[in-house]
Amino acid sequence: MYDPKRIEQKWQGYWIDNRTNEPDLDGAERPFYNLMMFPYPSAEGLHVGNLYAFTGADFHGRYQRLRGHDVFQPIGFDAFGIHSENYALKVDVHPTKLIPSNIANFTRQLRGTGIMYDWSHTVDTTDPGYYRWTQWIFLELYDAGLAEKKEAPVNWCPSCKTVLANEQVIAGECERCYSQVEQRMLSQWFFKITDYAERLLENLDHIDWSDTTLTAQRNWIGRSEGALLRFPVARPKVADDRYEPAQLERERRMIEVFTTRPDTVYGATFMVLAPEHPLVDEITAPERADAVAAYRRETAALDLKERQKADDRGKSGVFTGAHATNPATGEEIPIFVADYVLMGYGTGAIMAVPAHDQRDFEFATEHGLEIRTVVAPTDEHAGEAADPELGAAFTAHTENERLVDSGEFSGLAAAEGGRRIVEWLAERRLAEPRVNYRLHDWCISRQRYWGPPIPIIYCDDCGTVPVPREDLPVELPYVEDFKPGDDGIAPLAKDRTFYEVDCPSCGAAARRETDVSDTFLDSSWYFLRYPSVGDDERPFGPARTERWLPVDTYIGGEEHAVLHLLYSRFITMVLHDLGHLAFEEPYDRFRKHGLLIRDGAKMSKSRGNVVIPDEYVERFGADTFRAYLMFLGPYDEGGDFRGEAIMGPHRFLNRAFDAVEAAVESGVTGFPDPGVERALHATIKQVTEDFARLSFNTVIAALMELLNAIRAGGRTPTVDEVRPLAIMLGPIAPHLAEEMWELLGGEPSLFDHAEWPTWDEAKLVTDTVEVPVQVNGKLRATIRAARGATEDVVKAAALADEGVQRHLEGGELVKTIHVPDRLLNLVVK
RNA sequence: GCCGGAGUGGCGGAACUGGCAGACGCGCCGGACUCAAAAUCCGGUGGGAGCAAUCCCUUGAGGGUUCGAGUCCCUCCUCCGGCACCA
């Protein structure tokens, strides 16, 4: 039995006094940057979810340390943002008061966990010394033409009263408050992340990340190959005679559409514009104006989620009275406005091919429009052609389908036909190949208080003027009433002393931007700051950046697969292109961890199944709690937190400590028992390999097995047997391991002086092996044979076995399978 | 609907490139210690038949490949996560 409280205090004190966890940032020879996602400092304090994430990362960091690396493992606080601000509103405490006390509380809790943080290099995103560089990054993007203010349909959260990035809208709801998100046309600051879509996608092939995270990013970027097609809008018939044909052609409006199926253009029998499409007013015939306006009002009133409920509402839409020319057939086809076409994807307009697109098919059926088949099914699919009776479009698009009713392209395979059609239309500038992305530009304006002000000044004469670099930071002023308003006007717009400013360019009275930037901009570069904390001259110093970055291992939650992880890749790539960084990918290796659940459900306050770590730490100590968290399931899958199961790791650590005490007391050295020695080498091998692949639950199981072998039959272990055990326990139970190391006569700290144990393959093999003998694939006996025994020898021994003989009776031995030292299988007929 | 991931004892979970399924732990049962309980220590523990040696069954369901399948292939079911009228 050991006293966790005493030794944990002892070693935590030792680590601080001796700066054990602070690597030499300027001189480290084997630098290893071990990063974990910095927390948002909630008022509730540290919860098990945080601790689960950090503990796994700490296992990894301490393992790398014991493997001889100089590990830099910092922590900080992502303290700006809507989450913090909403909480401040709820409890009616100003964020400038609330957040510092939350950070202080978090810091106190984290210091008690024994995690190997370098407390001399922490980051707080609300510190002007930090966000002045966040603003600097904004200006760098602005100067590079990658930040622009534009009118665009944006997501508006009516409860948070701010716009949200696309990534922050989850199934039509605000990711923070779960309100239904609305669409609004607003002028906002955007970062042109879409310019980087291709590179963000391509680089995914070259970085060592969890597969699921890579897949999530690929899906989010959503690349589709196809073509941009132009459909000339037909003038109303009555007006035609006022124009010369040539002039008519020149002045014709084009409706651009994106399609992945240019091969079906001969089957485009109508067009559809999204209700928000800018051309709608212009093309709508006067007699249809009222109906179209009514429809647009109706759809505008729907929030995102209602709009997506296609099943309930069917395919609604109205005819505009206008027509466009199908560039392939030359026929005039009607133009509709319908909300099944989204302004946010492609061009906000489509060519509708009801025969080969299910949505268009439904719309055509509902509105009585022509359905024209232009892709013929092969024999295999005969009978699957678009058919109103069947209620389905024919959408197969493999090399087997061929084009029909498609002019000179009839008879071609669909894919080939599509390419040829695009080439043909391209000659008349009516088509061009196009790659389209689902990814949108990153909207970074927030009409909120708790964030870094966007460093822009608007001047009547000079226009948009960036704040000069030397005037940074633009400090967030204290605004007593920081509540957001319904009107989209930011809280900072209430503070005249803030927004009234002289134009830095001409000196005339001007006005500051009063929106703040998205929290995800704060967190998009924090890992660049850590090594250079304290440097007030620049965001990150070249020497330290060169030594420590990119990050060696980043461990974090899958919930940021497309948010933080995509944004920080983008910002890193931009900083690389602007010459500030030598690398363009921030994290060499990313591993996601799983989610802790309890009673089969995600932990949440509303369910009342949240685990408070403090009680467990108080009762069993931080070491036991760490071991339990990592033992309850595979780290990348998470697991079910069952409080009573903590007894396993608790007993294990106590037994391990007792073993060390017994060994020291006996003073016996060496490896008197070959079985124990073999177990030791096998364990070192497995533990070393499993630590490397972050398989912590099997590491702990292997060490438990080793301890069982060492203490089998109540035997007294030797000093040499338990020393490697103590070292391998280092990443798991650091305080206890230090105590054991000291007991064994090692010089503290274990993490500075212990060498990771090595194994000898020769020690793993035994002279004899147990060979399972199967008859027809079923186990009938195991025989003992010399290692490397030949098939003849093993077979002879097997045939002599009574149990084997019984199963061979009455049959003829037709085949023998022998895997040396592993198995013998006798096949009888 | 699309894209991921997963279904193994009472429970959490092991099983490297196909080769003794159920490691390790929780729980439970029995025993030791104790006046008793907790803690601790020792033994047992997938299901079924049998006094027993032993035999049969068993990795969500069904089929296949193979000397041999939890692992590979096909079909289906269930659960979890993500995206979702994406043209």
mmCIF file of C-alpha atoms in Angstrom, chain A residues 203-531:
data_model
loop_
_atom_site.group_PDB
_atom_site.id
_atom_site.type_symbol
_atom_site.label_atom_id
_atom_site.label_comp_id
_atom_site.label_asym_id
_atom_site.label_seq_id
_atom_site.Cartn_x
_atom_site.Cartn_y
_atom_site.Cartn_z
ATOM 1 C CA ASN A 203 -1.977 17.520 -48.693
ATOM 2 C CA LEU A 204 -4.264 15.126 -46.866
ATOM 3 C CA ASP A 205 -2.531 12.365 -48.813
ATOM 4 C CA HIS A 206 0.819 13.207 -47.231
ATOM 5 C CA ILE A 207 0.117 13.722 -43.542
ATOM 6 C CA ASP A 208 -0.035 11.059 -40.853
ATOM 7 C CA TRP A 209 -3.474 11.563 -39.366
ATOM 8 C CA SER A 210 -6.243 9.343 -38.049
ATOM 9 C CA ASP A 211 -8.126 7.987 -41.050
ATOM 10 C CA THR A 212 -11.507 9.109 -39.825
ATOM 11 C CA THR A 213 -10.279 12.682 -39.507
ATOM 12 C CA LEU A 214 -8.842 12.627 -43.009
ATOM 13 C CA THR A 215 -12.130 11.323 -44.364
ATOM 14 C CA ALA A 216 -14.101 13.989 -42.517
ATOM 15 C CA GLN A 217 -11.927 16.718 -44.046
ATOM 16 C CA ARG A 218 -12.203 15.255 -47.533
ATOM 17 C CA ASN A 219 -15.977 15.103 -47.242
ATOM 18 C CA TRP A 220 -16.159 18.611 -45.888
ATOM 19 C CA ILE A 221 -14.086 20.068 -48.703
ATOM 20 C CA GLY A 222 -16.392 18.113 -50.997
ATOM 21 C CA ARG A 223 -14.685 18.240 -54.358
ATOM 22 C CA SER A 224 -16.825 17.455 -57.410
ATOM 23 C CA GLU A 225 -15.696 17.475 -60.977
ATOM 24 C CA GLY A 226 -18.019 18.634 -63.696
ATOM 25 C CA ALA A 227 -18.674 21.598 -65.895
ATOM 26 C CA LEU A 228 -19.986 25.113 -65.813
ATOM 27 C CA LEU A 229 -22.695 25.502 -68.458
ATOM 28 C CA ARG A 230 -24.251 28.772 -69.681
ATOM 29 C CA PHE A 231 -27.889 29.010 -70.615
ATOM 30 C CA PRO A 232 -28.817 32.245 -72.461
ATOM 31 C CA VAL A 233 -31.997 33.827 -71.120
ATOM 32 C CA ALA A 234 -34.648 34.326 -73.804
ATOM 33 C CA ARG A 235 -36.153 37.792 -74.162
ATOM 34 C CA PRO A 236 -39.877 37.930 -73.694
ATOM 35 C CA LYS A 237 -41.469 37.210 -77.098
ATOM 36 C CA VAL A 238 -43.131 40.644 -77.389
ATOM 37 C CA ALA A 239 -39.839 42.450 -77.041
ATOM 38 C CA ASP A 240 -37.949 40.405 -79.581
ATOM 39 C CA ASP A 241 -38.704 42.537 -82.654
ATOM 40 C CA ARG A 242 -37.072 45.558 -81.096
ATOM 41 C CA TYR A 243 -33.669 43.952 -81.294
ATOM 42 C CA GLU A 244 -31.397 42.951 -84.134
ATOM 43 C CA PRO A 245 -30.479 39.277 -83.786
ATOM 44 C CA ALA A 246 -26.771 40.017 -83.249
ATOM 45 C CA GLN A 247 -27.467 42.598 -80.598
ATOM 46 C CA LEU A 248 -29.954 40.288 -78.989
ATOM 47 C CA GLU A 249 -27.281 37.606 -78.691
ATOM 48 C CA ARG A 250 -24.816 40.062 -77.207
ATOM 49 C CA GLU A 251 -27.154 41.437 -74.597
ATOM 50 C CA ARG A 252 -28.546 38.172 -73.536
ATOM 51 C CA ARG A 253 -28.199 37.335 -69.900
ATOM 52 C CA MET A 254 -26.548 34.031 -69.161
ATOM 53 C CA ILE A 255 -27.581 31.749 -66.357
ATOM 54 C CA GLU A 256 -24.573 29.778 -65.218
ATOM 55 C CA VAL A 257 -25.053 26.354 -63.762
ATOM 56 C CA PHE A 258 -22.676 23.811 -62.315
ATOM 57 C CA THR A 259 -23.302 20.172 -63.167
ATOM 58 C CA THR A 260 -21.478 16.911 -62.595
ATOM 59 C CA ARG A 261 -23.465 15.411 -65.463
ATOM 60 C CA PRO A 262 -22.847 17.471 -68.606
ATOM 61 C CA ASP A 263 -23.623 14.284 -70.544
ATOM 62 C CA THR A 264 -27.298 14.797 -69.733
ATOM 63 C CA VAL A 265 -27.615 18.330 -71.121
ATOM 64 C CA TYR A 266 -29.864 17.159 -73.987
ATOM 65 C CA GLY A 267 -32.320 16.083 -71.340
ATOM 66 C CA ALA A 268 -32.420 19.466 -69.575
ATOM 67 C CA THR A 269 -36.070 20.393 -70.034
ATOM 68 C CA PHE A 270 -36.243 23.279 -67.538
ATOM 69 C CA MET A 271 -34.095 25.365 -65.225
ATOM 70 C CA VAL A 272 -34.361 26.234 -61.567
ATOM 71 C CA LEU A 273 -32.964 29.228 -59.672
ATOM 72 C CA ALA A 274 -32.600 29.422 -55.915
ATOM 73 C CA PRO A 275 -35.065 31.950 -54.404
ATOM 74 C CA GLU A 276 -32.138 34.193 -53.386
ATOM 75 C CA HIS A 277 -30.593 34.128 -56.856
ATOM 76 C CA PRO A 278 -29.685 37.706 -57.954
ATOM 77 C CA LEU A 279 -31.109 37.242 -61.467
ATOM 78 C CA VAL A 280 -34.603 36.371 -60.337
ATOM 79 C CA ASP A 281 -35.994 39.924 -60.371
ATOM 80 C CA GLU A 282 -34.407 40.731 -63.672
ATOM 81 C CA ILE A 283 -35.779 37.809 -65.638
ATOM 82 C CA THR A 284 -39.208 37.396 -64.082
ATOM 83 C CA ALA A 285 -42.035 38.316 -66.464
ATOM 84 C CA PRO A 286 -44.232 41.161 -65.173
ATOM 85 C CA GLU A 287 -47.343 38.987 -64.984
ATOM 86 C CA ARG A 288 -45.487 36.481 -62.806
ATOM 87 C CA ALA A 289 -43.837 39.028 -60.515
ATOM 88 C CA ASP A 290 -46.426 38.795 -57.730
ATOM 89 C CA ALA A 291 -46.364 35.021 -57.604
ATOM 90 C CA VAL A 292 -42.573 34.899 -57.611
ATOM 91 C CA ALA A 293 -42.300 37.582 -54.919
ATOM 92 C CA ALA A 294 -44.816 35.719 -52.766
ATOM 93 C CA TYR A 295 -42.858 32.494 -53.101
ATOM 94 C CA ARG A 296 -39.617 34.209 -52.225
ATOM 95 C CA ARG A 297 -41.151 35.723 -49.099
ATOM 96 C CA GLU A 298 -42.536 32.366 -48.105
ATOM 97 C CA THR A 299 -39.219 30.552 -48.408
ATOM 98 C CA ALA A 300 -37.265 33.373 -46.772
ATOM 99 C CA ALA A 301 -39.405 32.929 -43.672
ATOM 100 C CA LEU A 302 -38.350 29.314 -43.352
ATOM 101 C CA ASP A 303 -35.303 28.532 -41.329
ATOM 102 C CA LEU A 304 -32.631 26.159 -42.557
ATOM 103 C CA LYS A 305 -34.053 23.081 -40.985
ATOM 104 C CA GLU A 306 -37.580 23.586 -42.255
ATOM 105 C CA ARG A 307 -36.226 24.139 -45.716
ATOM 106 C CA GLN A 308 -34.417 20.870 -45.609
ATOM 107 C CA LYS A 309 -37.527 18.935 -44.702
ATOM 108 C CA ALA A 310 -38.123 18.013 -48.311
ATOM 109 C CA ASP A 311 -40.253 15.014 -47.513
ATOM 110 C CA ASP A 312 -42.975 16.987 -45.808
ATOM 111 C CA ARG A 313 -43.208 19.828 -48.266
ATOM 112 C CA GLY A 314 -42.591 18.122 -51.589
ATOM 113 C CA LYS A 315 -40.853 20.048 -54.337
ATOM 114 C CA SER A 316 -42.367 23.509 -54.203
ATOM 115 C CA GLY A 317 -41.600 26.245 -56.730
ATOM 116 C CA VAL A 318 -43.022 28.850 -59.153
ATOM 117 C CA PHE A 319 -42.672 29.583 -62.850
ATOM 118 C CA THR A 320 -40.968 32.919 -63.613
ATOM 119 C CA GLY A 321 -42.581 33.328 -67.017
ATOM 120 C CA ALA A 322 -39.089 33.443 -68.523
ATOM 121 C CA HIS A 323 -37.309 30.930 -70.694
ATOM 122 C CA ALA A 324 -33.702 30.076 -71.442
ATOM 123 C CA THR A 325 -32.124 28.361 -74.389
ATOM 124 C CA ASN A 326 -30.722 24.914 -73.864
ATOM 125 C CA PRO A 327 -27.268 25.390 -75.392
ATOM 126 C CA ALA A 328 -27.247 21.848 -76.747
ATOM 127 C CA THR A 329 -30.697 21.479 -78.239
ATOM 128 C CA GLY A 330 -31.397 25.161 -78.944
ATOM 129 C CA GLU A 331 -34.832 24.688 -77.467
ATOM 130 C CA GLU A 332 -36.373 27.200 -75.109
ATOM 131 C CA ILE A 333 -37.023 25.777 -71.697
ATOM 132 C CA PRO A 334 -38.955 27.346 -68.794
ATOM 133 C CA ILE A 335 -37.181 28.849 -65.774
ATOM 134 C CA PHE A 336 -38.533 28.193 -62.290
ATOM 135 C CA VAL A 337 -37.691 29.441 -58.834
ATOM 136 C CA ALA A 338 -37.636 26.663 -56.244
ATOM 137 C CA ASP A 339 -36.057 26.291 -52.848
ATOM 138 C CA TYR A 340 -34.730 22.817 -53.464
ATOM 139 C CA VAL A 341 -31.941 24.642 -55.237
ATOM 140 C CA LEU A 342 -29.575 26.194 -52.730
ATOM 141 C CA MET A 343 -27.863 29.522 -53.219
ATOM 142 C CA GLY A 344 -24.936 28.271 -51.187
ATOM 143 C CA TYR A 345 -23.804 25.507 -53.502
ATOM 144 C CA GLY A 346 -22.488 25.785 -57.059
ATOM 145 C CA THR A 347 -23.938 28.835 -58.774
ATOM 146 C CA GLY A 348 -27.336 28.753 -57.088
ATOM 147 C CA ALA A 349 -28.929 27.681 -60.355
ATOM 148 C CA ILE A 350 -29.323 24.325 -62.058
ATOM 149 C CA MET A 351 -30.245 22.803 -65.352
ATOM 150 C CA ALA A 352 -32.933 20.321 -64.489
ATOM 151 C CA VAL A 353 -32.711 16.881 -66.044
ATOM 152 C CA PRO A 354 -35.731 15.093 -64.663
ATOM 153 C CA ALA A 355 -34.990 11.800 -66.393
ATOM 154 C CA HIS A 356 -31.661 11.451 -64.618
ATOM 155 C CA ASP A 357 -31.879 13.311 -61.334
ATOM 156 C CA GLN A 358 -34.273 12.241 -58.648
ATOM 157 C CA ARG A 359 -35.009 15.748 -57.336
ATOM 158 C CA ASP A 360 -35.620 17.151 -60.781
ATOM 159 C CA PHE A 361 -37.767 14.125 -61.494
ATOM 160 C CA GLU A 362 -39.953 14.839 -58.487
ATOM 161 C CA PHE A 363 -40.264 18.499 -59.404
ATOM 162 C CA ALA A 364 -41.170 17.651 -63.020
ATOM 163 C CA THR A 365 -43.739 15.111 -61.918
ATOM 164 C CA GLU A 366 -45.326 17.561 -59.509
ATOM 165 C CA HIS A 367 -45.426 20.409 -62.031
ATOM 166 C CA GLY A 368 -46.199 18.412 -65.167
ATOM 167 C CA LEU A 369 -42.948 19.047 -67.009
ATOM 168 C CA GLU A 370 -41.360 17.040 -69.783
ATOM 169 C CA ILE A 371 -39.137 14.124 -68.819
ATOM 170 C CA ARG A 372 -36.748 13.255 -71.619
ATOM 171 C CA THR A 373 -34.474 10.214 -71.398
ATOM 172 C CA VAL A 374 -31.007 10.839 -72.849
ATOM 173 C CA VAL A 375 -28.980 8.154 -71.130
ATOM 174 C CA ALA A 376 -30.011 4.635 -72.017
ATOM 175 C CA PRO A 377 -29.668 1.833 -69.560
ATOM 176 C CA THR A 378 -27.805 -1.265 -70.669
ATOM 177 C CA ASP A 379 -29.568 -4.616 -70.750
ATOM 178 C CA GLU A 380 -28.603 -5.106 -67.170
ATOM 179 C CA HIS A 381 -30.563 -2.061 -66.138
ATOM 180 C CA ALA A 382 -33.361 -2.419 -68.665
ATOM 181 C CA GLY A 383 -36.601 -1.222 -67.220
ATOM 182 C CA GLU A 384 -34.906 1.277 -64.927
ATOM 183 C CA ALA A 385 -35.342 4.239 -67.239
ATOM 184 C CA ALA A 386 -37.017 7.254 -65.748
ATOM 185 C CA ASP A 387 -40.620 6.357 -65.363
ATOM 186 C CA PRO A 388 -43.366 8.350 -63.705
ATOM 187 C CA GLU A 389 -45.038 5.074 -62.823
ATOM 188 C CA LEU A 390 -41.986 3.934 -60.913
ATOM 189 C CA GLY A 391 -41.481 7.374 -59.420
ATOM 190 C CA ALA A 392 -37.744 7.295 -59.997
ATOM 191 C CA ALA A 393 -35.117 8.838 -62.238
ATOM 192 C CA PHE A 394 -32.482 6.703 -63.923
ATOM 193 C CA THR A 395 -29.265 7.888 -62.348
ATOM 194 C CA ALA A 396 -26.772 5.117 -63.160
ATOM 195 C CA HIS A 397 -23.574 6.605 -64.540
ATOM 196 C CA THR A 398 -21.046 3.869 -65.199
ATOM 197 C CA GLU A 399 -19.143 3.022 -68.348
ATOM 198 C CA ASN A 400 -22.059 0.853 -69.414
ATOM 199 C CA GLU A 401 -24.597 3.591 -70.109
ATOM 200 C CA ARG A 402 -24.733 5.286 -73.483
ATOM 201 C CA LEU A 403 -26.273 8.493 -74.727
ATOM 202 C CA VAL A 404 -29.478 8.539 -76.780
ATOM 203 C CA ASP A 405 -31.451 11.437 -78.307
ATOM 204 C CA SER A 406 -28.340 13.567 -77.925
ATOM 205 C CA GLY A 407 -27.653 14.711 -81.453
ATOM 206 C CA GLU A 408 -24.281 13.730 -82.804
ATOM 207 C CA PHE A 409 -23.272 12.412 -79.373
ATOM 208 C CA SER A 410 -25.875 9.668 -79.370
ATOM 209 C CA GLY A 411 -24.346 6.260 -78.978
ATOM 210 C CA LEU A 412 -21.305 7.410 -77.004
ATOM 211 C CA ALA A 413 -20.600 6.097 -73.545
ATOM 212 C CA ALA A 414 -22.014 8.580 -71.033
ATOM 213 C CA ALA A 415 -18.740 9.732 -69.503
ATOM 214 C CA GLU A 416 -17.014 10.121 -72.870
ATOM 215 C CA GLY A 417 -20.084 11.886 -74.261
ATOM 216 C CA GLY A 418 -20.003 14.322 -71.377
ATOM 217 C CA ARG A 419 -16.420 15.316 -72.116
ATOM 218 C CA ARG A 420 -17.160 15.749 -75.814
ATOM 219 C CA ILE A 421 -20.256 17.832 -75.138
ATOM 220 C CA VAL A 422 -18.275 20.179 -72.888
ATOM 221 C CA GLU A 423 -15.575 20.564 -75.560
ATOM 222 C CA TRP A 424 -18.205 21.278 -78.188
ATOM 223 C CA LEU A 425 -20.054 23.863 -76.069
ATOM 224 C CA ALA A 426 -16.758 25.398 -74.979
ATOM 225 C CA GLU A 427 -16.108 26.453 -78.570
ATOM 226 C CA ARG A 428 -19.115 28.754 -78.273
ATOM 227 C CA ARG A 429 -18.105 29.782 -74.734
ATOM 228 C CA LEU A 430 -21.177 28.085 -73.383
ATOM 229 C CA ALA A 431 -19.284 25.614 -71.214
ATOM 230 C CA GLU A 432 -16.038 25.028 -69.439
ATOM 231 C CA PRO A 433 -14.746 22.213 -67.243
ATOM 232 C CA ARG A 434 -15.114 23.134 -63.594
ATOM 233 C CA VAL A 435 -14.221 21.718 -60.222
ATOM 234 C CA ASN A 436 -16.660 22.710 -57.533
ATOM 235 C CA TYR A 437 -16.169 22.536 -53.771
ATOM 236 C CA ARG A 438 -18.669 22.216 -51.011
ATOM 237 C CA LEU A 439 -16.310 24.243 -48.841
ATOM 238 C CA HIS A 440 -17.339 27.876 -48.357
ATOM 239 C CA ASP A 441 -15.245 30.883 -47.600
ATOM 240 C CA TRP A 442 -14.713 31.249 -43.869
ATOM 241 C CA CYS A 443 -16.947 33.955 -42.422
ATOM 242 C CA ILE A 444 -14.969 35.418 -39.541
ATOM 243 C CA SER A 445 -17.042 38.461 -38.458
ATOM 244 C CA ARG A 446 -18.961 38.159 -35.231
ATOM 245 C CA GLN A 447 -21.394 40.795 -34.011
ATOM 246 C CA ARG A 448 -20.339 40.084 -30.487
ATOM 247 C CA TYR A 449 -18.229 41.555 -27.724
ATOM 248 C CA TRP A 450 -15.899 38.868 -26.454
ATOM 249 C CA GLY A 451 -13.242 38.610 -29.142
ATOM 250 C CA PRO A 452 -10.385 40.492 -30.771
ATOM 251 C CA PRO A 453 -11.644 43.564 -32.676
ATOM 252 C CA ILE A 454 -11.098 43.272 -36.413
ATOM 253 C CA PRO A 455 -8.256 45.758 -37.113
ATOM 254 C CA ILE A 456 -9.900 47.770 -39.892
ATOM 255 C CA ILE A 457 -10.879 51.451 -40.168
ATOM 256 C CA TYR A 458 -13.432 52.860 -42.592
ATOM 257 C CA CYS A 459 -12.712 56.299 -43.974
ATOM 258 C CA ASP A 460 -15.044 58.265 -46.238
ATOM 259 C CA ASP A 461 -12.147 59.317 -48.423
ATOM 260 C CA CYS A 462 -9.701 56.437 -48.244
ATOM 261 C CA GLY A 463 -12.204 53.608 -47.970
ATOM 262 C CA THR A 464 -11.175 50.493 -46.080
ATOM 263 C CA VAL A 465 -7.898 51.133 -44.269
ATOM 264 C CA PRO A 466 -6.033 48.469 -42.310
ATOM 265 C CA VAL A 467 -4.825 49.488 -38.854
ATOM 266 C CA PRO A 468 -1.047 50.066 -39.098
ATOM 267 C CA ARG A 469 0.922 47.172 -37.597
ATOM 268 C CA GLU A 470 2.578 49.451 -35.038
ATOM 269 C CA ASP A 471 -0.837 50.436 -33.653
ATOM 270 C CA LEU A 472 -1.666 46.858 -32.728
ATOM 271 C CA PRO A 473 -3.233 45.611 -30.625
ATOM 272 C CA VAL A 474 -6.594 47.233 -31.148
ATOM 273 C CA GLU A 475 -7.576 46.615 -27.568
ATOM 274 C CA LEU A 476 -10.995 45.370 -26.678
ATOM 275 C CA PRO A 477 -12.477 48.169 -24.558
ATOM 276 C CA TYR A 478 -14.468 47.566 -21.402
ATOM 277 C CA VAL A 479 -18.124 47.821 -22.421
ATOM 278 C CA GLU A 480 -20.495 47.530 -19.513
ATOM 279 C CA ASP A 481 -23.507 46.484 -21.588
ATOM 280 C CA PHE A 482 -22.000 43.836 -23.850
ATOM 281 C CA LYS A 483 -25.283 42.192 -24.846
ATOM 282 C CA PRO A 484 -25.636 41.561 -28.584
ATOM 283 C CA GLY A 485 -28.589 43.132 -30.408
ATOM 284 C CA ASP A 486 -31.147 41.655 -32.807
ATOM 285 C CA ASP A 487 -30.262 44.115 -35.501
ATOM 286 C CA GLY A 488 -26.841 42.670 -36.240
ATOM 287 C CA ILE A 489 -25.135 45.703 -34.712
ATOM 288 C CA ALA A 490 -22.193 44.734 -32.594
ATOM 289 C CA PRO A 491 -21.805 45.737 -28.928
ATOM 290 C CA LEU A 492 -18.665 47.715 -29.775
ATOM 291 C CA ALA A 493 -20.820 49.989 -31.955
ATOM 292 C CA LYS A 494 -22.224 51.396 -28.714
ATOM 293 C CA ASP A 495 -18.851 52.716 -27.611
ATOM 294 C CA ARG A 496 -18.040 55.973 -29.400
ATOM 295 C CA THR A 497 -14.651 56.290 -27.773
ATOM 296 C CA PHE A 498 -13.817 52.991 -29.383
ATOM 297 C CA TYR A 499 -15.096 53.440 -32.904
ATOM 298 C CA GLU A 500 -14.428 57.139 -33.412
ATOM 299 C CA VAL A 501 -10.931 57.307 -34.736
ATOM 300 C CA ASP A 502 -8.775 59.330 -37.107
ATOM 301 C CA CYS A 503 -8.024 57.755 -40.438
ATOM 302 C CA PRO A 504 -4.439 56.464 -40.270
ATOM 303 C CA SER A 505 -4.046 57.371 -43.911
ATOM 304 C CA CYS A 506 -5.471 60.907 -44.248
ATOM 305 C CA GLY A 507 -6.203 61.898 -40.671
ATOM 306 C CA ALA A 508 -9.875 62.641 -41.288
ATOM 307 C CA ALA A 509 -12.545 61.425 -38.892
ATOM 308 C CA ALA A 510 -13.159 57.761 -39.536
ATOM 309 C CA ARG A 511 -14.831 54.779 -37.973
ATOM 310 C CA ARG A 512 -13.475 51.497 -36.713
ATOM 311 C CA GLU A 513 -14.861 48.117 -37.644
ATOM 312 C CA THR A 514 -16.955 47.106 -34.634
ATOM 313 C CA ASP A 515 -17.222 43.373 -35.299
ATOM 314 C CA VAL A 516 -14.824 41.026 -33.567
ATOM 315 C CA SER A 517 -13.273 37.953 -35.138
ATOM 316 C CA ASP A 518 -14.262 34.306 -34.798
ATOM 317 C CA THR A 519 -12.748 32.330 -31.889
ATOM 318 C CA PHE A 520 -11.472 29.820 -34.389
ATOM 319 C CA LEU A 521 -9.050 32.436 -35.618
ATOM 320 C CA ASP A 522 -7.606 32.655 -32.095
ATOM 321 C CA SER A 523 -7.051 28.911 -31.996
ATOM 322 C CA SER A 524 -5.809 28.625 -35.567
ATOM 323 C CA TRP A 525 -2.251 29.577 -34.587
ATOM 324 C CA TYR A 526 -1.810 29.106 -30.821
ATOM 325 C CA PHE A 527 0.604 26.208 -31.306
ATOM 326 C CA LEU A 528 2.909 28.611 -33.196
ATOM 327 C CA ARG A 529 2.955 30.909 -30.202
ATOM 328 C CA TYR A 530 3.788 28.485 -27.378
ATOM 329 C CA PRO A 531 7.548 28.200 -27.987
#
